[in-house]
Short mmCIF file of C-alpha atoms and ligand atoms in Angstrom, two decimals:
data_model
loop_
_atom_site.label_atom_id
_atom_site.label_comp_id
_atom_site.label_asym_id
_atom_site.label_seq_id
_atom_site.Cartn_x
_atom_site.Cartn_y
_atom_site.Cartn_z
CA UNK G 51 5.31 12.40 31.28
CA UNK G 52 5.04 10.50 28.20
CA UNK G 53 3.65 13.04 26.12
CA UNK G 54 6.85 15.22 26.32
CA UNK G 55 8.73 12.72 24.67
CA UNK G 56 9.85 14.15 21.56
CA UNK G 57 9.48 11.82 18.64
CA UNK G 58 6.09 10.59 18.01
CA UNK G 59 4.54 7.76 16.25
CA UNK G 60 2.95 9.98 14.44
CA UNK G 61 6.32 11.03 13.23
CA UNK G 62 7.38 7.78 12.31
CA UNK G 63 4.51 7.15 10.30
CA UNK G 64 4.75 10.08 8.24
CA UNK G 65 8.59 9.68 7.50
CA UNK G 66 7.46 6.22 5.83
CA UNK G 67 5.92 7.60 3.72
CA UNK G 68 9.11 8.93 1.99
CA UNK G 69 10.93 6.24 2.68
CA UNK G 70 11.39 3.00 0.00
CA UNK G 71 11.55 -0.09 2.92
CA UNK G 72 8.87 -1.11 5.32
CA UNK G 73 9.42 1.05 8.34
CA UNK G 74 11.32 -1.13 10.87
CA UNK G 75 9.61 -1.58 14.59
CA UNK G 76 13.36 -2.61 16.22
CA UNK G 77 12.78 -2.61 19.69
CA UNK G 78 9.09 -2.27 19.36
CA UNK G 79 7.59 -3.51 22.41
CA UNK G 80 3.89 -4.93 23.19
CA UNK G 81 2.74 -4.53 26.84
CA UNK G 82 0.06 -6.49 27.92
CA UNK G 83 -1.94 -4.16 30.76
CA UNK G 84 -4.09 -5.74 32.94
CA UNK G 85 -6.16 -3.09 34.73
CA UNK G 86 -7.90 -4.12 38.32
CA UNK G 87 -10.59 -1.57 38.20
CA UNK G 88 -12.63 1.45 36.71
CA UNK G 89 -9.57 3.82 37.62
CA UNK G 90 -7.23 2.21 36.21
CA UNK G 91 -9.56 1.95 33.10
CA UNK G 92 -10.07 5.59 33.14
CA UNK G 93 -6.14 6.10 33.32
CA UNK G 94 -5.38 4.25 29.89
CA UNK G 95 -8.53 5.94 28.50
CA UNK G 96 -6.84 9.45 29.08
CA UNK G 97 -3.56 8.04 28.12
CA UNK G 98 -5.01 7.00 25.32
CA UNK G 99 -6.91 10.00 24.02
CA UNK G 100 -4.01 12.40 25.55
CA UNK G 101 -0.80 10.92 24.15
CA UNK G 102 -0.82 9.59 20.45
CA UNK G 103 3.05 8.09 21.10
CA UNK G 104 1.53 5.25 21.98
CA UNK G 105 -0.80 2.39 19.53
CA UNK G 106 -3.72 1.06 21.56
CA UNK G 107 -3.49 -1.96 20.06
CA UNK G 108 -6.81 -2.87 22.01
CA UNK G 109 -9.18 -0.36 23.85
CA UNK G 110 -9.39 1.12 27.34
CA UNK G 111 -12.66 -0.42 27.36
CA UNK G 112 -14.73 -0.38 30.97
CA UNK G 113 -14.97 -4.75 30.48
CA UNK G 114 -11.29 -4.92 29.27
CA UNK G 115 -9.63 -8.20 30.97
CA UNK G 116 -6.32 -6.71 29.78
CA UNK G 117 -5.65 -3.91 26.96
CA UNK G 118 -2.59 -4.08 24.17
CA UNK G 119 -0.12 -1.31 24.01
CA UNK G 120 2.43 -1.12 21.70
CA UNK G 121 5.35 1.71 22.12
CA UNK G 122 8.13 2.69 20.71
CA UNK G 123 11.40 2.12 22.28
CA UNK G 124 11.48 5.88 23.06
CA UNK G 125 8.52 5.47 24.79
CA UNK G 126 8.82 2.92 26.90
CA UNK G 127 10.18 3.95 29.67
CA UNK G 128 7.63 6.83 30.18
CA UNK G 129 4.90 4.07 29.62
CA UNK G 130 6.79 1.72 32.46
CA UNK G 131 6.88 4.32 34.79
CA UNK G 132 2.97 5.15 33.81
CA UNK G 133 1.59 1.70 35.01
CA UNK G 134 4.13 1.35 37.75
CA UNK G 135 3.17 4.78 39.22
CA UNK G 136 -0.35 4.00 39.05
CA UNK G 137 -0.18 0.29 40.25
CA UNK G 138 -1.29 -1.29 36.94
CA UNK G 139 0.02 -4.62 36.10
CA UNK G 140 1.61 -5.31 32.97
CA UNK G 141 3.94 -7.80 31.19
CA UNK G 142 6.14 -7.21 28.24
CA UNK G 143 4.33 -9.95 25.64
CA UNK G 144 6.92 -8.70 22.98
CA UNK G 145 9.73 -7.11 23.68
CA UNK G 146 10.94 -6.19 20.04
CA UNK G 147 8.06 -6.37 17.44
CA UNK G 148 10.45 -6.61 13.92
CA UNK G 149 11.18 -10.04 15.54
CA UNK G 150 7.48 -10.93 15.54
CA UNK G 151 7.44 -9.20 11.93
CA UNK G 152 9.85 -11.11 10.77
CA UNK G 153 8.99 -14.29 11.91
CA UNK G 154 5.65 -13.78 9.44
CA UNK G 155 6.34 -16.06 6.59
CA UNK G 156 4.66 -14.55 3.39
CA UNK G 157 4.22 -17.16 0.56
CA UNK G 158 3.73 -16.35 -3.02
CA UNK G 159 1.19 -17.72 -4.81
CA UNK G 160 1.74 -19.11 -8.19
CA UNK G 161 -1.04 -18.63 -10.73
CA UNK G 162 -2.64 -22.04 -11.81
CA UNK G 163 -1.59 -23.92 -9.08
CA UNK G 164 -3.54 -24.20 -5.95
CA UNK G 165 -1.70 -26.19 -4.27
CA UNK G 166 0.59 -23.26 -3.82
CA UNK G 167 -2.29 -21.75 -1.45
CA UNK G 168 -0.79 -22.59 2.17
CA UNK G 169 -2.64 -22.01 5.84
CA UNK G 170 0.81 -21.68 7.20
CA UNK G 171 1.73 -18.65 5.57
CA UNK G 172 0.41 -15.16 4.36
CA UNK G 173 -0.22 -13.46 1.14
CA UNK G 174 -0.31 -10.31 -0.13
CA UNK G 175 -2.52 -8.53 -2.34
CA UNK G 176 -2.51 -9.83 -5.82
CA UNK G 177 -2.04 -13.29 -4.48
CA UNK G 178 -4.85 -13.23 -2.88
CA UNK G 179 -7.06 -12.02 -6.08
CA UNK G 180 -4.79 -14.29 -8.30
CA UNK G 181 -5.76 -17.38 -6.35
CA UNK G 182 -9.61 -16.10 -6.24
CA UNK G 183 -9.47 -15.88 -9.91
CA UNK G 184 -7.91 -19.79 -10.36
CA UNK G 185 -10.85 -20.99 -8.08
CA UNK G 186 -13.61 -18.83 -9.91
CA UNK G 187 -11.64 -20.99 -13.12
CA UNK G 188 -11.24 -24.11 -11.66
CA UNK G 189 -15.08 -24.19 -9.98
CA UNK G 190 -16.80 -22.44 -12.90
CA UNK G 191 -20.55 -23.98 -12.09
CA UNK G 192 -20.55 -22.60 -8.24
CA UNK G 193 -17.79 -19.50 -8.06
CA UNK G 194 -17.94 -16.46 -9.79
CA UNK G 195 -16.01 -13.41 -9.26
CA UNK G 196 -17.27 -10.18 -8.26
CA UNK G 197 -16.38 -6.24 -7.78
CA UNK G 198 -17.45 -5.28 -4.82
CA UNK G 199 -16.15 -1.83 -4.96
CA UNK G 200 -13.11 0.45 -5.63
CA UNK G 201 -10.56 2.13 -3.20
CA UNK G 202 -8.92 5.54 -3.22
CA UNK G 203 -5.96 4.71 -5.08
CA UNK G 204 -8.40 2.93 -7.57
CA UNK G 205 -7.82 -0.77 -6.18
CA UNK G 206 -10.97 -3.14 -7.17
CA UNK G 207 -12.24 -4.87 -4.06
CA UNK G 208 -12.73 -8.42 -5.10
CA UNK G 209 -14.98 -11.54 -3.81
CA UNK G 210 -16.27 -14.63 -4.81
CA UNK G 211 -20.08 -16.11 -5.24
CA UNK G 212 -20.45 -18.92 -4.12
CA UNK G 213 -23.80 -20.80 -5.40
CA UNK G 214 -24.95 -24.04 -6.35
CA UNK G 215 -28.47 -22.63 -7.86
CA UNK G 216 -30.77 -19.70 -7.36
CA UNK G 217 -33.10 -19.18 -4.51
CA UNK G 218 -30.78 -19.61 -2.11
CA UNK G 219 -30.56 -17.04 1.08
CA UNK G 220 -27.66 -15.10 1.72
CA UNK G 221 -24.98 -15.34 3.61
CA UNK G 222 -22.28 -12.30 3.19
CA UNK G 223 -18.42 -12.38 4.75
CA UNK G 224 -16.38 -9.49 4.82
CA UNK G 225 -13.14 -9.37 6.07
CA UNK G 226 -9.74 -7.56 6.22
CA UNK G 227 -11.56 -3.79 6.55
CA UNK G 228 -8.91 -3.23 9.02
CA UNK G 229 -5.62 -4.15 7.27
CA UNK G 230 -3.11 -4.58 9.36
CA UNK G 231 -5.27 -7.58 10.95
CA UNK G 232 -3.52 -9.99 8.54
CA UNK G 233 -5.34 -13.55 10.06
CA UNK G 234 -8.74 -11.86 8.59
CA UNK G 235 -7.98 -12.12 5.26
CA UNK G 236 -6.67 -15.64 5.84
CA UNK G 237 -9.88 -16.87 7.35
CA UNK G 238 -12.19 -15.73 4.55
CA UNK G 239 -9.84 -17.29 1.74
CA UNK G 240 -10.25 -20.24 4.36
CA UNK G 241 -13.81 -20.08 4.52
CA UNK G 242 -13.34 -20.12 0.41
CA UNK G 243 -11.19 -22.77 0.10
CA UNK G 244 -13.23 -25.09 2.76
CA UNK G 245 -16.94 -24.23 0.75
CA UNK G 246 -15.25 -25.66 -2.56
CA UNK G 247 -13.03 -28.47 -1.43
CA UNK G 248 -14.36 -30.10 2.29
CA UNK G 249 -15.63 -33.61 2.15
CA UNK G 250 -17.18 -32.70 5.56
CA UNK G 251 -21.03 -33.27 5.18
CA UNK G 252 -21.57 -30.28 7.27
CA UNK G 253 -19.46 -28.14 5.86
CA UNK G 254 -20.63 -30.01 1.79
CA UNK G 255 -24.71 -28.75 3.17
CA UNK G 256 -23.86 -25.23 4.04
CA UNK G 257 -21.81 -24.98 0.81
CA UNK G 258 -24.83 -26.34 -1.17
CA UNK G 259 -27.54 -24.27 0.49
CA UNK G 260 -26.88 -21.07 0.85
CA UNK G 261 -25.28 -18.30 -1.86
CA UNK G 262 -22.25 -17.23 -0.28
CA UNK G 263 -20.66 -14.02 -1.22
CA UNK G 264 -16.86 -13.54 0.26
CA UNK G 265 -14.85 -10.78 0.43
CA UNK G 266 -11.22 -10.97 2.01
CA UNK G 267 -9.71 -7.79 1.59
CA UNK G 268 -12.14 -4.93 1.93
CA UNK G 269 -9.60 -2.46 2.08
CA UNK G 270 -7.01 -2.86 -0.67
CA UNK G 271 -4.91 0.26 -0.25
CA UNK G 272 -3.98 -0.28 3.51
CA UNK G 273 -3.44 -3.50 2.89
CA UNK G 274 -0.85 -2.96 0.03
CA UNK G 275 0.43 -0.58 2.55
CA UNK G 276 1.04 -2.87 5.62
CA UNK G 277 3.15 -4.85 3.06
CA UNK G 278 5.07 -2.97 1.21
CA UNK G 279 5.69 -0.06 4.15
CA UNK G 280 4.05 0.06 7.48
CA UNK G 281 3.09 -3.34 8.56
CA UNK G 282 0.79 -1.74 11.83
CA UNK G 283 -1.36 0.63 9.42
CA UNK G 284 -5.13 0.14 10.35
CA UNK G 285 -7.26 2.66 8.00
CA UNK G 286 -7.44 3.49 4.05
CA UNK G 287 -4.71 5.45 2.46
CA UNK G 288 -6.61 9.07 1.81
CA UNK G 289 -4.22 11.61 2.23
CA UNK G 290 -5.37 14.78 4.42
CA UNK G 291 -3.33 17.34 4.47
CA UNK G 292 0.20 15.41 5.97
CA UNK G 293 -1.78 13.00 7.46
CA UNK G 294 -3.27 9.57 5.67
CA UNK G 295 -6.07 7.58 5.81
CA UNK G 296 -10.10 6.95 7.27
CA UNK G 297 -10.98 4.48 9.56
CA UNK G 298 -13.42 2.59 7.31
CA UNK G 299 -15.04 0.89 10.41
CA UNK G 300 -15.73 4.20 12.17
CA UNK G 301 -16.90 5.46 8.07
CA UNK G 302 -20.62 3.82 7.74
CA UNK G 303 -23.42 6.03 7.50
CA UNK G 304 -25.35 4.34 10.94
CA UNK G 305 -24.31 6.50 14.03
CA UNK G 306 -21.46 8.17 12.55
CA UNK G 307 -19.48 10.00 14.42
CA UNK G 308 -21.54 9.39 17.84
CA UNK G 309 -19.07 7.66 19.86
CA UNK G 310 -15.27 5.82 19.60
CA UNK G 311 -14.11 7.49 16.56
CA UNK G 312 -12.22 10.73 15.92
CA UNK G 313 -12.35 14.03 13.99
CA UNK G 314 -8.32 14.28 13.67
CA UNK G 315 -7.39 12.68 10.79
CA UNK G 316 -4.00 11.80 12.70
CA UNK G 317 -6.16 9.26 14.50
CA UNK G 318 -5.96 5.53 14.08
CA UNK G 319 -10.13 5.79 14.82
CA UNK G 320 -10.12 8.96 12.19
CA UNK G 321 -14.52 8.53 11.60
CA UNK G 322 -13.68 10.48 7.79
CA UNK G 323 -14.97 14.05 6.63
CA UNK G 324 -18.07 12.55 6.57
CA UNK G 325 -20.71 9.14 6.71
CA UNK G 326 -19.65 7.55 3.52
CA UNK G 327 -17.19 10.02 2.68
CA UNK G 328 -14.72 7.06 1.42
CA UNK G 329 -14.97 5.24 -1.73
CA UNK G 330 -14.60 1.26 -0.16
CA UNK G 331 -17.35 2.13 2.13
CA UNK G 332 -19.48 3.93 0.01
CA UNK G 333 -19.46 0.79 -3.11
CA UNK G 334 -18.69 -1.73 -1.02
CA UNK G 335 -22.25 -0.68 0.89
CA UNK G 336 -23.83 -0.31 -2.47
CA UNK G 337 -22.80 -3.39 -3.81
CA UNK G 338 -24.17 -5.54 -0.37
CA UNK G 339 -27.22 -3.18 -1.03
CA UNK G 340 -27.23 -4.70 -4.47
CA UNK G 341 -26.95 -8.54 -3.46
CA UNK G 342 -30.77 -9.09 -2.22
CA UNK G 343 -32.07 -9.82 1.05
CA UNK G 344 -29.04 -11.10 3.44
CA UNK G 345 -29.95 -13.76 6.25
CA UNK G 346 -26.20 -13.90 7.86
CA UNK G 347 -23.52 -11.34 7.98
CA UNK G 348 -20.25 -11.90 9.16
CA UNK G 349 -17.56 -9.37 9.82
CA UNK G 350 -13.99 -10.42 10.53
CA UNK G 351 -11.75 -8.53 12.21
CA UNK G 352 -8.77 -9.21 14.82
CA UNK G 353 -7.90 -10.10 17.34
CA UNK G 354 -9.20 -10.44 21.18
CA UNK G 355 -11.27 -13.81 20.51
CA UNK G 356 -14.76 -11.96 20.75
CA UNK G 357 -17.82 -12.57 19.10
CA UNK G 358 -19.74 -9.11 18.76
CA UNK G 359 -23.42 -8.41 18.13
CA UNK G 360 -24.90 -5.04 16.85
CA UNK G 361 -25.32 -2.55 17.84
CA UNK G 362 -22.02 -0.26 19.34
CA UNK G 363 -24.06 2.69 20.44
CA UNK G 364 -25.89 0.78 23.62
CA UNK G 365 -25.74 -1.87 25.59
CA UNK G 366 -29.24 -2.17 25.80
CA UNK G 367 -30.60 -5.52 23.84
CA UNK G 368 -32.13 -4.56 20.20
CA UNK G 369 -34.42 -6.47 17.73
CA UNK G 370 -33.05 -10.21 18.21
CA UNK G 371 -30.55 -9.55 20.40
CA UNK G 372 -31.48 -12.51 22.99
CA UNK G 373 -31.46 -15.18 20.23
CA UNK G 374 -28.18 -13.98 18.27
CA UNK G 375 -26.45 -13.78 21.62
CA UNK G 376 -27.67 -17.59 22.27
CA UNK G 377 -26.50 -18.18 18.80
CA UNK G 378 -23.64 -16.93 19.11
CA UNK G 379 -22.40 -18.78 22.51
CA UNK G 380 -23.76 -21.60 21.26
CA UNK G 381 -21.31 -21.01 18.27
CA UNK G 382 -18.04 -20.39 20.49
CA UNK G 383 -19.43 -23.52 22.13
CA UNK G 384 -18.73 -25.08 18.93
CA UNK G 385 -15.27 -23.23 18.10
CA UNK G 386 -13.93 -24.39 21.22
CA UNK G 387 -13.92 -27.90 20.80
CA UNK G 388 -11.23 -28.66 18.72
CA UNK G 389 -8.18 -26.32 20.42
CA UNK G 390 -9.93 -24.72 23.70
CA UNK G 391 -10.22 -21.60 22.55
CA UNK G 392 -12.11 -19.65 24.28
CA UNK G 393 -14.18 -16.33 22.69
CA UNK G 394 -17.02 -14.54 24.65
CA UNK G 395 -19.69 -13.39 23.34
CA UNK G 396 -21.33 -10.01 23.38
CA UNK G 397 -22.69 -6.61 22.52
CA UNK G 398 -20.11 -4.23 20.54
CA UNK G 399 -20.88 -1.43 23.12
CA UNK G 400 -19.89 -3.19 25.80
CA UNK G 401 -17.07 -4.59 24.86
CA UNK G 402 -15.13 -1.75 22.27
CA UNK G 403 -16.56 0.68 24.51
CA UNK G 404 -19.63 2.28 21.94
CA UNK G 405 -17.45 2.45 18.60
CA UNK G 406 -20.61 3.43 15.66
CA UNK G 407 -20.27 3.73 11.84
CA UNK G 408 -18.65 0.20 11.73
CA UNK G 409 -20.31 -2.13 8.36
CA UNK G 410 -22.02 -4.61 11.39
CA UNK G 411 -24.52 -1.59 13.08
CA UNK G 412 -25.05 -0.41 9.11
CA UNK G 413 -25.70 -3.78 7.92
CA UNK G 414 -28.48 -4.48 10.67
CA UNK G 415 -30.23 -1.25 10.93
CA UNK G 416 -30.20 -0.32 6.98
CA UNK G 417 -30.70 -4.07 5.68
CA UNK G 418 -32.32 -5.51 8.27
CA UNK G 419 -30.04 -8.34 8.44
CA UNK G 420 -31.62 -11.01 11.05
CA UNK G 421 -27.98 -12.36 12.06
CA UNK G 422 -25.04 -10.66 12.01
CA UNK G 423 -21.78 -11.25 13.84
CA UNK G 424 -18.11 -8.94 13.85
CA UNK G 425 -15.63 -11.65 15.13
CA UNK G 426 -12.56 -10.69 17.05
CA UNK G 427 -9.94 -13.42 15.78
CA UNK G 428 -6.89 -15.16 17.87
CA UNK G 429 -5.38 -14.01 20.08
CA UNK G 430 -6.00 -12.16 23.61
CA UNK G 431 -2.77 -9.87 23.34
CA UNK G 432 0.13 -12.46 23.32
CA UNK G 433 1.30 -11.24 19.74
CA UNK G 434 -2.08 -9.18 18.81
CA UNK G 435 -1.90 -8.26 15.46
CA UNK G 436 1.09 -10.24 14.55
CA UNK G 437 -0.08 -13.89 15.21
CA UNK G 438 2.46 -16.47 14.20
CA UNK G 439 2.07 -18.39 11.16
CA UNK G 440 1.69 -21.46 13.06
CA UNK G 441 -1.17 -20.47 14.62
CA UNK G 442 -3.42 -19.32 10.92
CA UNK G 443 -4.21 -22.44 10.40
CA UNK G 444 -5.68 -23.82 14.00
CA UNK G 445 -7.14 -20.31 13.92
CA UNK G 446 -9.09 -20.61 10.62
CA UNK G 447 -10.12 -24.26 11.08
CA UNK G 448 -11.92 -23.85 14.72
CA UNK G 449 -13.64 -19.85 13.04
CA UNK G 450 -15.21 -22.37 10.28
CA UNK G 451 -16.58 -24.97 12.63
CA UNK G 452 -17.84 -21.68 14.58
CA UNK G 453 -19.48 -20.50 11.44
CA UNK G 454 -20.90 -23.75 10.39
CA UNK G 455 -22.35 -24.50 13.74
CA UNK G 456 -23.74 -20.59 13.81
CA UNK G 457 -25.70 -22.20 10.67
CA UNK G 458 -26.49 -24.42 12.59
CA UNK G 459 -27.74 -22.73 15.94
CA UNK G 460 -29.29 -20.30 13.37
CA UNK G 461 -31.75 -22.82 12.15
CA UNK G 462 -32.66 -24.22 15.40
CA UNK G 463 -34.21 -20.74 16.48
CA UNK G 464 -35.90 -20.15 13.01
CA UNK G 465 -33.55 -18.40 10.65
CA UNK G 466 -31.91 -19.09 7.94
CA UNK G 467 -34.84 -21.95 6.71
CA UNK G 468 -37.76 -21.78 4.81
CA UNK G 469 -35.56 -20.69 1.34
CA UNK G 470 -33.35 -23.30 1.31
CA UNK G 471 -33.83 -24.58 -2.16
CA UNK G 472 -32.31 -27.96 -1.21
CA UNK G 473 -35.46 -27.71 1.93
CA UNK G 474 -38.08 -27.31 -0.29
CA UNK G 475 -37.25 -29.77 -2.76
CA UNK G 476 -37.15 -32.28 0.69
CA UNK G 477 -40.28 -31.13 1.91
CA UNK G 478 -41.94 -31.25 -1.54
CA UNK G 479 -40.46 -34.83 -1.96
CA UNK G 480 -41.68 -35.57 1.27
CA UNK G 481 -45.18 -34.39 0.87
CA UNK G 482 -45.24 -36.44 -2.68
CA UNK G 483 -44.43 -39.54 -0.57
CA UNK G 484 -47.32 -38.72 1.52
CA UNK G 485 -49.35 -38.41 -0.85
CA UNK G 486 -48.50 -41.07 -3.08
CA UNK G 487 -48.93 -43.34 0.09
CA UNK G 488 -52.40 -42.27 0.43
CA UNK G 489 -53.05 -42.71 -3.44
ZN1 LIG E 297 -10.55 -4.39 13.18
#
């Protein structure tokens, strides 16, 4: 059986943490599992909470068209002879991960020169805030910077405002929570980057009418730390005991604790000591506290090409659930068109299998948010969490016609109007023209 097998990845991970180089994942592989029915579901589920050798790249989950396993080479074997014994299909998608790893090209940004910002590439940390801070300079009447928060090792957690004038509503973007999903970050600095330099009347409106607030790495530390050691880590960096790290999405006080997350802080799905227990979660839900009344909330995470509406304790349909779930296919309508890529669209507890404390369930029961989203971004298990740099940029250009067509959608069942600033001025000119006819 696979949990005799002596060196865990457990292990691994906590011998990087004395080592000076990334940790290397030679011979790595990623199996793509396709399960046929509810037993075979309910074999990867105990696999999955039985055996911590192997990273469920993707969940068990009962609606799972396939589920992402990586192993280590150890590992595999035991894992081969798992699926084949119990008839479950599978293909090897990669058969040595550092490959994959190393085929990610990571571009530095240079300071004062924007042009240096690529969608081909990614960047780490303090390229990332660098390049915030030369748009914040070079847009100074619509972008300011924010704080929205600090992490354990004391890392700010940065954003921009976007805003062309007050009164508008709200629309909040937080991304990169999960670190090791690298094409998050990308697509909010693309979301950014889009807002402040399309010539796209669409995209020109939605920059214009609505105060955007955008924040691409919401978790600092692990993100340092899938850079400069373990490029798979998932969760913050808190040490407990000789184990690291909270799963900030399992960490928000809504639900915590009450289903997919873990009390063993070995666990990639580790729910914290307790709700709010970690500093990103606890400022960064003080600061969106701060920000006003939020129309639209989107939370980006990766990958599986799902769009996922609150809440992820029951499948049963809450508050607006009918219209954000016509909203939202409406929107993957619209994300489709330009590459065929195809997301579905549905309730968190049906497809991650009831996960609770994540930011989305906290942001809609707390705030009252009308819309809020979680996307899953490219792809569906080919290279998971590792998506080639050829692929960030088709990825972040069909995400921000899904977004500006959910503005869209949005409007047409009654959100997201009414405050528009750039509305009211219409209507008001409008109504003068009326008037002034009638005169
Ligand atoms: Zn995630």
């Amino acid at each position: 059986m696979a949990n005799r097998v002596l060196l865990s990845l457990t292990l691994f991970i906590s011998l990087t943490s004395v080592l000076c180089e990334p940790f290397r994942f030679d011979n790595f592989s990623l199996f793509k599992v396709v399960p046929d029915d509810a037993h075979h579901i309910k074999l990867l589920q105990d696999l999955q909470n039985s055996d911590i050798n192997y990273d469920f790249w993707t969940d068990p989950v009962p609606s799972a068209e396939f589920v992402s396993i990586m192993t280590s080479p150890m590992n595999k074997v035991a894992l081969e002879h798992f699926l084949s014994l119990h008839g479950i299909k599978y293909e090897i998608t990669m058969p040595n991960i550092q490959e994959a790893i190393d085929k990610e090209t990571i571009k530095t940004y240079t300071r004062n020169n924007l042009r240096s910002m690529s969608w081909d590439a990614y960047y780490n940390l303090s390229d990332i805030n660098i390049w915030m801070a030369d748009m914040a300079r070079t847009y100074p009447d619509v972008v300011t910077e924010f704080v929205a928060g600090v992490s354990y090792e004391h890392r700010q957690i940065k954003g921009l405002k976007i805003s062309h004038g007050p009164g508008r509503k709200i629309i909040f973007v937080e991304a990169g929570m999960h670190s090791r999903e690298w094409i998050t970050m990308s697509t909010a600095c693309y979301i950014i980057n889009e807002l402040l330099t399309s010539t796209d009347n669409d995209t020109m409106a939605a920059a214009r009418d609505f105060d955007w607030y955008i924040i691409p790495v919401a978790n600092p530390d692990g993100y340092v730390w899938t850079h400069t050691d373990f490029r798979m880590w998932r969760k913050n960096r808190r040490p407990f005991g000789t184990n690291f790290g909270v799963d900030l999405n399992r960490n928000w006080n809504n639900n915590w604790l009450v289903s997919g997350a873990s009390t063993n802080p070995a666990s990639d799905i580790y729910a914290g000591p307790g709700p709010f227990s970690e500093p990103e979660t606890r400022s960064l839900s003080s600061f969106i506290r701060s920000v006003g009344d939020i129309d639209m909330y989107l939370s980006f995470h990766s990958f599986s090409q799902l769009l996922l509406i609150p809440f992820g304790n029951t499948t049963e349909p809450v508050g607006n659930y009918h219209d954000t779930l016509n909203i939202g296919r409406r929107a993957m309508g619209a994300l489709s068109v330009r590459y065929g890529t195809q997301y579905v669209t549905g309730n968190i507890a049906e497809a991650i299998y009831q996960a609770t404390g994540g930011s989305v369930d906290w942001v809609k029961e707390h705030l009252q948010v009308p819309i809020v989203y979680c996307y899953e971004l490219r792809d569906r298990g080919q290279f998971g969490f590792l998506l080639p740099t050829d692929q960030i940029l088709p990825n972040n250009e069909e995400a921000m016609d899904s977004v500006i067509d959910l503005i869209h959608q949005a409007r047409r069942f009654g959100y997201l109007s009414g405050g528009s600033v750039g509305l009211q001025v219409s209507f008001i000119l409008m109504l003068v023209g009326v008037l002034a006819s009638l005169w």
